[in-house]
Amino acid sequence: LVNLDPVDAHSVVVQGGAYNEHRLTHVRDSDGGEHNPQGVPFAVRLAPGAAIHLTISMDRYANPPTFSFPWV
């Protein structure tokens, strides 16, 4: 993920698939952090001009598709 805005920080919501049909099980970021999202969408906050690489493990089609917004 890259924030191309040179002035403002921004957040991005990450979920498993367009309709949250995949369960996210493990996330490793390029800063060395490891996270267990427990299948729920999560937010990533990026500073101005910042970038982060995420390696995400998931269980495919573990959730029923939903149109609900992933409020984080």
PDB file of N, CA and C in Angstrom:
ATOM      1  N   LEU A   1       0.839  -1.155   0.000  1.00  0.00           N
ATOM      2  CA  LEU A   1       0.000   0.000   0.000  1.00  0.00           C
ATOM      3  C   LEU A   1       0.894   1.231   0.000  1.00  0.00           C
ATOM      4  N   VAL A   2       0.489   2.264  -0.758  1.00  0.00           N
ATOM      5  CA  VAL A   2       1.276   3.495  -0.864  1.00  0.00           C
ATOM      6  C   VAL A   2       0.354   4.693  -0.716  1.00  0.00           C
ATOM      7  N   ASN A   3       0.766   5.659   0.081  1.00  0.00           N
ATOM      8  CA  ASN A   3       0.061   6.928   0.191  1.00  0.00           C
ATOM      9  C   ASN A   3       0.815   7.937  -0.666  1.00  0.00           C
ATOM     10  N   LEU A   4       0.239   8.320  -1.792  1.00  0.00           N
ATOM     11  CA  LEU A   4       0.890   9.251  -2.708  1.00  0.00           C
ATOM     12  C   LEU A   4       0.708  10.711  -2.313  1.00  0.00           C
ATOM     13  N   ASP A   5      -0.115  10.971  -1.303  1.00  0.00           N
ATOM     14  CA  ASP A   5      -0.337  12.342  -0.838  1.00  0.00           C
ATOM     15  C   ASP A   5       0.899  12.813  -0.064  1.00  0.00           C
ATOM     16  N   PRO A   6       1.545  13.889  -0.503  1.00  0.00           N
ATOM     17  CA  PRO A   6       2.756  14.347   0.183  1.00  0.00           C
ATOM     18  C   PRO A   6       2.483  15.147   1.458  1.00  0.00           C
ATOM     19  N   VAL A   7       1.219  15.441   1.755  1.00  0.00           N
ATOM     20  CA  VAL A   7       0.891  16.313   2.891  1.00  0.00           C
ATOM     21  C   VAL A   7       0.084  15.606   3.980  1.00  0.00           C
ATOM     22  N   ASP A   8      -0.945  14.848   3.590  1.00  0.00           N
ATOM     23  CA  ASP A   8      -1.883  14.282   4.553  1.00  0.00           C
ATOM     24  C   ASP A   8      -1.731  12.774   4.705  1.00  0.00           C
ATOM     25  N   ALA A   9      -1.924  12.287   5.934  1.00  0.00           N
ATOM     26  CA  ALA A   9      -1.990  10.853   6.196  1.00  0.00           C
ATOM     27  C   ALA A   9      -3.371  10.339   5.788  1.00  0.00           C
ATOM     28  N   HIS A  10      -3.457   9.067   5.424  1.00  0.00           N
ATOM     29  CA  HIS A  10      -4.726   8.461   5.028  1.00  0.00           C
ATOM     30  C   HIS A  10      -4.818   7.047   5.587  1.00  0.00           C
ATOM     31  N   SER A  11      -6.052   6.582   5.765  1.00  0.00           N
ATOM     32  CA  SER A  11      -6.312   5.211   6.209  1.00  0.00           C
ATOM     33  C   SER A  11      -6.934   4.411   5.084  1.00  0.00           C
ATOM     34  N   VAL A  12      -6.621   3.123   5.060  1.00  0.00           N
ATOM     35  CA  VAL A  12      -7.182   2.187   4.087  1.00  0.00           C
ATOM     36  C   VAL A  12      -7.760   1.017   4.867  1.00  0.00           C
ATOM     37  N   VAL A  13      -8.996   0.614   4.544  1.00  0.00           N
ATOM     38  CA  VAL A  13      -9.614  -0.551   5.168  1.00  0.00           C
ATOM     39  C   VAL A  13      -9.313  -1.767   4.301  1.00  0.00           C
ATOM     40  N   VAL A  14      -8.788  -2.825   4.923  1.00  0.00           N
ATOM     41  CA  VAL A  14      -8.442  -4.061   4.217  1.00  0.00           C
ATOM     42  C   VAL A  14      -9.399  -5.150   4.685  1.00  0.00           C
ATOM     43  N   GLN A  15     -10.028  -5.824   3.730  1.00  0.00           N
ATOM     44  CA  GLN A  15     -10.916  -6.942   4.049  1.00  0.00           C
ATOM     45  C   GLN A  15     -10.648  -8.063   3.062  1.00  0.00           C
ATOM     46  N   GLY A  16     -11.148  -9.234   3.352  1.00  0.00           N
ATOM     47  CA  GLY A  16     -10.929 -10.407   2.520  1.00  0.00           C
ATOM     48  C   GLY A  16     -11.913 -10.493   1.370  1.00  0.00           C
ATOM     49  N   GLY A  17     -11.557  -9.941   0.222  1.00  0.00           N
ATOM     50  CA  GLY A  17     -12.413  -9.980  -0.957  1.00  0.00           C
ATOM     51  C   GLY A  17     -13.336  -8.776  -1.026  1.00  0.00           C
ATOM     52  N   ALA A  18     -13.931  -8.574  -2.182  1.00  0.00           N
ATOM     53  CA  ALA A  18     -14.818  -7.426  -2.394  1.00  0.00           C
ATOM     54  C   ALA A  18     -16.044  -7.474  -1.488  1.00  0.00           C
ATOM     55  N   TYR A  19     -16.489  -8.663  -1.135  1.00  0.00           N
ATOM     56  CA  TYR A  19     -17.681  -8.830  -0.300  1.00  0.00           C
ATOM     57  C   TYR A  19     -17.347  -9.489   1.039  1.00  0.00           C
ATOM     58  N   ASN A  20     -16.079  -9.407   1.456  1.00  0.00           N
ATOM     59  CA  ASN A  20     -15.602  -9.982   2.715  1.00  0.00           C
ATOM     60  C   ASN A  20     -15.885 -11.487   2.801  1.00  0.00           C
ATOM     61  N   GLU A  21     -15.814 -12.166   1.663  1.00  0.00           N
ATOM     62  CA  GLU A  21     -16.100 -13.602   1.637  1.00  0.00           C
ATOM     63  C   GLU A  21     -14.912 -14.458   2.076  1.00  0.00           C
ATOM     64  N   HIS A  22     -13.732 -13.867   2.189  1.00  0.00           N
ATOM     65  CA  HIS A  22     -12.544 -14.594   2.635  1.00  0.00           C
ATOM     66  C   HIS A  22     -12.190 -14.164   4.057  1.00  0.00           C
ATOM     67  N   ARG A  23     -11.777 -15.102   4.890  1.00  0.00           N
ATOM     68  CA  ARG A  23     -11.410 -14.809   6.282  1.00  0.00           C
ATOM     69  C   ARG A  23      -9.901 -14.577   6.355  1.00  0.00           C
ATOM     70  N   LEU A  24      -9.504 -13.365   6.773  1.00  0.00           N
ATOM     71  CA  LEU A  24      -8.092 -13.043   6.941  1.00  0.00           C
ATOM     72  C   LEU A  24      -7.605 -13.694   8.228  1.00  0.00           C
ATOM     73  N   THR A  25      -6.512 -14.469   8.126  1.00  0.00           N
ATOM     74  CA  THR A  25      -6.045 -15.224   9.286  1.00  0.00           C
ATOM     75  C   THR A  25      -4.740 -14.692   9.867  1.00  0.00           C
ATOM     76  N   HIS A  26      -3.865 -14.113   9.042  1.00  0.00           N
ATOM     77  CA  HIS A  26      -2.564 -13.658   9.526  1.00  0.00           C
ATOM     78  C   HIS A  26      -2.053 -12.565   8.604  1.00  0.00           C
ATOM     79  N   VAL A  27      -1.476 -11.520   9.185  1.00  0.00           N
ATOM     80  CA  VAL A  27      -0.919 -10.412   8.407  1.00  0.00           C
ATOM     81  C   VAL A  27       0.492 -10.132   8.912  1.00  0.00           C
ATOM     82  N   ARG A  28       1.439 -10.048   7.986  1.00  0.00           N
ATOM     83  CA  ARG A  28       2.802  -9.656   8.312  1.00  0.00           C
ATOM     84  C   ARG A  28       3.116  -8.408   7.506  1.00  0.00           C
ATOM     85  N   ASP A  29       3.642  -7.366   8.161  1.00  0.00           N
ATOM     86  CA  ASP A  29       3.959  -6.143   7.439  1.00  0.00           C
ATOM     87  C   ASP A  29       5.469  -5.998   7.247  1.00  0.00           C
ATOM     88  N   SER A  30       5.851  -5.070   6.361  1.00  0.00           N
ATOM     89  CA  SER A  30       7.254  -4.886   6.009  1.00  0.00           C
ATOM     90  C   SER A  30       8.067  -4.278   7.148  1.00  0.00           C
ATOM     91  N   ASP A  31       7.396  -3.788   8.194  1.00  0.00           N
ATOM     92  CA  ASP A  31       8.105  -3.247   9.358  1.00  0.00           C
ATOM     93  C   ASP A  31       8.430  -4.340  10.371  1.00  0.00           C
ATOM     94  N   GLY A  32       8.058  -5.591  10.053  1.00  0.00           N
ATOM     95  CA  GLY A  32       8.345  -6.713  10.946  1.00  0.00           C
ATOM     96  C   GLY A  32       7.223  -7.052  11.896  1.00  0.00           C
ATOM     97  N   GLY A  33       6.130  -6.318  11.837  1.00  0.00           N
ATOM     98  CA  GLY A  33       4.995  -6.591  12.713  1.00  0.00           C
ATOM     99  C   GLY A  33       4.158  -7.746  12.202  1.00  0.00           C
ATOM    100  N   GLU A  34       3.628  -8.524  13.131  1.00  0.00           N
ATOM    101  CA  GLU A  34       2.721  -9.613  12.778  1.00  0.00           C
ATOM    102  C   GLU A  34       1.417  -9.410  13.526  1.00  0.00           C
ATOM    103  N   HIS A  35       0.311  -9.655  12.824  1.00  0.00           N
ATOM    104  CA  HIS A  35      -1.005  -9.375  13.370  1.00  0.00           C
ATOM    105  C   HIS A  35      -1.938 -10.538  13.075  1.00  0.00           C
ATOM    106  N   ASN A  36      -2.894 -10.742  13.963  1.00  0.00           N
ATOM    107  CA  ASN A  36      -3.935 -11.743  13.771  1.00  0.00           C
ATOM    108  C   ASN A  36      -5.263 -11.007  13.688  1.00  0.00           C
ATOM    109  N   PRO A  37      -5.761 -10.739  12.458  1.00  0.00           N
ATOM    110  CA  PRO A  37      -6.999  -9.957  12.324  1.00  0.00           C
ATOM    111  C   PRO A  37      -8.259 -10.710  12.713  1.00  0.00           C
ATOM    112  N   GLN A  38      -8.169 -12.006  13.007  1.00  0.00           N
ATOM    113  CA  GLN A  38      -9.300 -12.834  13.426  1.00  0.00           C
ATOM    114  C   GLN A  38     -10.479 -12.743  12.466  1.00  0.00           C
ATOM    115  N   GLY A  39     -10.179 -12.602  11.182  1.00  0.00           N
ATOM    116  CA  GLY A  39     -11.218 -12.644  10.165  1.00  0.00           C
ATOM    117  C   GLY A  39     -11.975 -11.361   9.936  1.00  0.00           C
ATOM    118  N   VAL A  40     -11.693 -10.314  10.702  1.00  0.00           N
ATOM    119  CA  VAL A  40     -12.434  -9.066  10.536  1.00  0.00           C
ATOM    120  C   VAL A  40     -11.596  -8.047   9.760  1.00  0.00           C
ATOM    121  N   PRO A  41     -12.249  -7.144   9.021  1.00  0.00           N
ATOM    122  CA  PRO A  41     -11.514  -6.098   8.307  1.00  0.00           C
ATOM    123  C   PRO A  41     -10.697  -5.252   9.289  1.00  0.00           C
ATOM    124  N   PHE A  42      -9.592  -4.690   8.795  1.00  0.00           N
ATOM    125  CA  PHE A  42      -8.757  -3.854   9.644  1.00  0.00           C
ATOM    126  C   PHE A  42      -8.303  -2.633   8.860  1.00  0.00           C
ATOM    127  N   ALA A  43      -7.918  -1.590   9.590  1.00  0.00           N
ATOM    128  CA  ALA A  43      -7.482  -0.346   8.962  1.00  0.00           C
ATOM    129  C   ALA A  43      -5.960  -0.232   9.038  1.00  0.00           C
ATOM    130  N   VAL A  44      -5.380   0.335   7.978  1.00  0.00           N
ATOM    131  CA  VAL A  44      -3.956   0.636   7.931  1.00  0.00           C
ATOM    132  C   VAL A  44      -3.830   2.138   7.739  1.00  0.00           C
ATOM    133  N   ARG A  45      -3.128   2.799   8.635  1.00  0.00           N
ATOM    134  CA  ARG A  45      -2.921   4.246   8.542  1.00  0.00           C
ATOM    135  C   ARG A  45      -1.546   4.490   7.953  1.00  0.00           C
ATOM    136  N   LEU A  46      -1.516   5.275   6.870  1.00  0.00           N
ATOM    137  CA  LEU A  46      -0.265   5.573   6.173  1.00  0.00           C
ATOM    138  C   LEU A  46       0.068   7.053   6.313  1.00  0.00           C
ATOM    139  N   ALA A  47       1.267   7.342   6.763  1.00  0.00           N
ATOM    140  CA  ALA A  47       1.755   8.714   6.867  1.00  0.00           C
ATOM    141  C   ALA A  47       1.918   9.296   5.466  1.00  0.00           C
ATOM    142  N   PRO A  48       2.069  10.610   5.341  1.00  0.00           N
ATOM    143  CA  PRO A  48       2.274  11.215   4.019  1.00  0.00           C
ATOM    144  C   PRO A  48       3.487  10.607   3.302  1.00  0.00           C
ATOM    145  N   GLY A  49       3.287  10.167   2.074  1.00  0.00           N
ATOM    146  CA  GLY A  49       4.359   9.600   1.265  1.00  0.00           C
ATOM    147  C   GLY A  49       4.858   8.243   1.726  1.00  0.00           C
ATOM    148  N   ALA A  50       4.167   7.589   2.638  1.00  0.00           N
ATOM    149  CA  ALA A  50       4.619   6.312   3.195  1.00  0.00           C
ATOM    150  C   ALA A  50       4.142   5.129   2.358  1.00  0.00           C
ATOM    151  N   ALA A  51       4.842   4.014   2.515  1.00  0.00           N
ATOM    152  CA  ALA A  51       4.468   2.765   1.851  1.00  0.00           C
ATOM    153  C   ALA A  51       4.671   1.617   2.830  1.00  0.00           C
ATOM    154  N   ILE A  52       3.853   0.569   2.683  1.00  0.00           N
ATOM    155  CA  ILE A  52       3.997  -0.629   3.501  1.00  0.00           C
ATOM    156  C   ILE A  52       3.630  -1.831   2.639  1.00  0.00           C
ATOM    157  N   HIS A  53       4.327  -2.918   2.841  1.00  0.00           N
ATOM    158  CA  HIS A  53       4.054  -4.162   2.131  1.00  0.00           C
ATOM    159  C   HIS A  53       3.412  -5.130   3.115  1.00  0.00           C
ATOM    160  N   LEU A  54       2.246  -5.681   2.766  1.00  0.00           N
ATOM    161  CA  LEU A  54       1.544  -6.629   3.617  1.00  0.00           C
ATOM    162  C   LEU A  54       1.547  -8.010   2.982  1.00  0.00           C
ATOM    163  N   THR A  55       1.858  -9.024   3.765  1.00  0.00           N
ATOM    164  CA  THR A  55       1.707 -10.415   3.354  1.00  0.00           C
ATOM    165  C   THR A  55       0.543 -10.961   4.161  1.00  0.00           C
ATOM    166  N   ILE A  56      -0.534 -11.344   3.458  1.00  0.00           N
ATOM    167  CA  ILE A  56      -1.785 -11.714   4.122  1.00  0.00           C
ATOM    168  C   ILE A  56      -2.125 -13.171   3.831  1.00  0.00           C
ATOM    169  N   SER A  57      -2.406 -13.930   4.883  1.00  0.00           N
ATOM    170  CA  SER A  57      -2.895 -15.303   4.748  1.00  0.00           C
ATOM    171  C   SER A  57      -4.400 -15.280   4.968  1.00  0.00           C
ATOM    172  N   MET A  58      -5.108 -16.160   4.251  1.00  0.00           N
ATOM    173  CA  MET A  58      -6.560 -16.168   4.384  1.00  0.00           C
ATOM    174  C   MET A  58      -7.133 -17.541   4.095  1.00  0.00           C
ATOM    175  N   ASP A  59      -8.345 -17.764   4.595  1.00  0.00           N
ATOM    176  CA  ASP A  59      -9.140 -18.941   4.257  1.00  0.00           C
ATOM    177  C   ASP A  59     -10.144 -18.491   3.219  1.00  0.00           C
ATOM    178  N   ARG A  60     -10.051 -19.056   2.011  1.00  0.00           N
ATOM    179  CA  ARG A  60     -10.919 -18.619   0.919  1.00  0.00           C
ATOM    180  C   ARG A  60     -12.353 -19.096   1.113  1.00  0.00           C
ATOM    181  N   TYR A  61     -13.283 -18.207   0.799  1.00  0.00           N
ATOM    182  CA  TYR A  61     -14.727 -18.466   0.831  1.00  0.00           C
ATOM    183  C   TYR A  61     -15.192 -19.045   2.174  1.00  0.00           C
ATOM    184  N   ALA A  62     -14.628 -18.539   3.270  1.00  0.00           N
ATOM    185  CA  ALA A  62     -15.002 -18.999   4.601  1.00  0.00           C
ATOM    186  C   ALA A  62     -16.202 -18.233   5.162  1.00  0.00           C
ATOM    187  N   ASN A  63     -16.500 -17.062   4.598  1.00  0.00           N
ATOM    188  CA  ASN A  63     -17.617 -16.231   5.064  1.00  0.00           C
ATOM    189  C   ASN A  63     -18.675 -16.112   3.969  1.00  0.00           C
ATOM    190  N   PRO A  64     -19.941 -15.954   4.344  1.00  0.00           N
ATOM    191  CA  PRO A  64     -20.950 -15.654   3.330  1.00  0.00           C
ATOM    192  C   PRO A  64     -20.731 -14.222   2.815  1.00  0.00           C
ATOM    193  N   PRO A  65     -20.901 -13.975   1.523  1.00  0.00           N
ATOM    194  CA  PRO A  65     -20.719 -12.624   0.983  1.00  0.00           C
ATOM    195  C   PRO A  65     -21.673 -11.645   1.649  1.00  0.00           C
ATOM    196  N   THR A  66     -21.217 -10.410   1.831  1.00  0.00           N
ATOM    197  CA  THR A  66     -22.037  -9.381   2.457  1.00  0.00           C
ATOM    198  C   THR A  66     -21.784  -8.031   1.783  1.00  0.00           C
ATOM    199  N   PHE A  67     -22.812  -7.190   1.751  1.00  0.00           N
ATOM    200  CA  PHE A  67     -22.674  -5.841   1.215  1.00  0.00           C
ATOM    201  C   PHE A  67     -22.440  -4.821   2.333  1.00  0.00           C
ATOM    202  N   SER A  68     -22.383  -5.270   3.593  1.00  0.00           N
ATOM    203  CA  SER A  68     -22.218  -4.330   4.695  1.00  0.00           C
ATOM    204  C   SER A  68     -20.845  -3.684   4.659  1.00  0.00           C
ATOM    205  N   PHE A  69     -20.800  -2.406   5.025  1.00  0.00           N
ATOM    206  CA  PHE A  69     -19.544  -1.676   5.010  1.00  0.00           C
ATOM    207  C   PHE A  69     -18.671  -2.122   6.177  1.00  0.00           C
ATOM    208  N   PRO A  70     -17.375  -2.290   5.945  1.00  0.00           N
ATOM    209  CA  PRO A  70     -16.483  -2.761   7.026  1.00  0.00           C
ATOM    210  C   PRO A  70     -16.095  -1.641   7.977  1.00  0.00           C
ATOM    211  N   TRP A  71     -16.979  -1.249   8.873  1.00  0.00           N
ATOM    212  CA  TRP A  71     -16.656  -0.189   9.836  1.00  0.00           C
ATOM    213  C   TRP A  71     -15.575  -0.665  10.764  1.00  0.00           C
ATOM    214  N   VAL A  72     -14.524   0.122  10.839  1.00  0.00           N
ATOM    215  CA  VAL A  72     -13.380  -0.232  11.692  1.00  0.00           C
ATOM    216  C   VAL A  72     -13.173   0.856  12.704  1.00  0.00           C
TER     217      VAL A  72
END
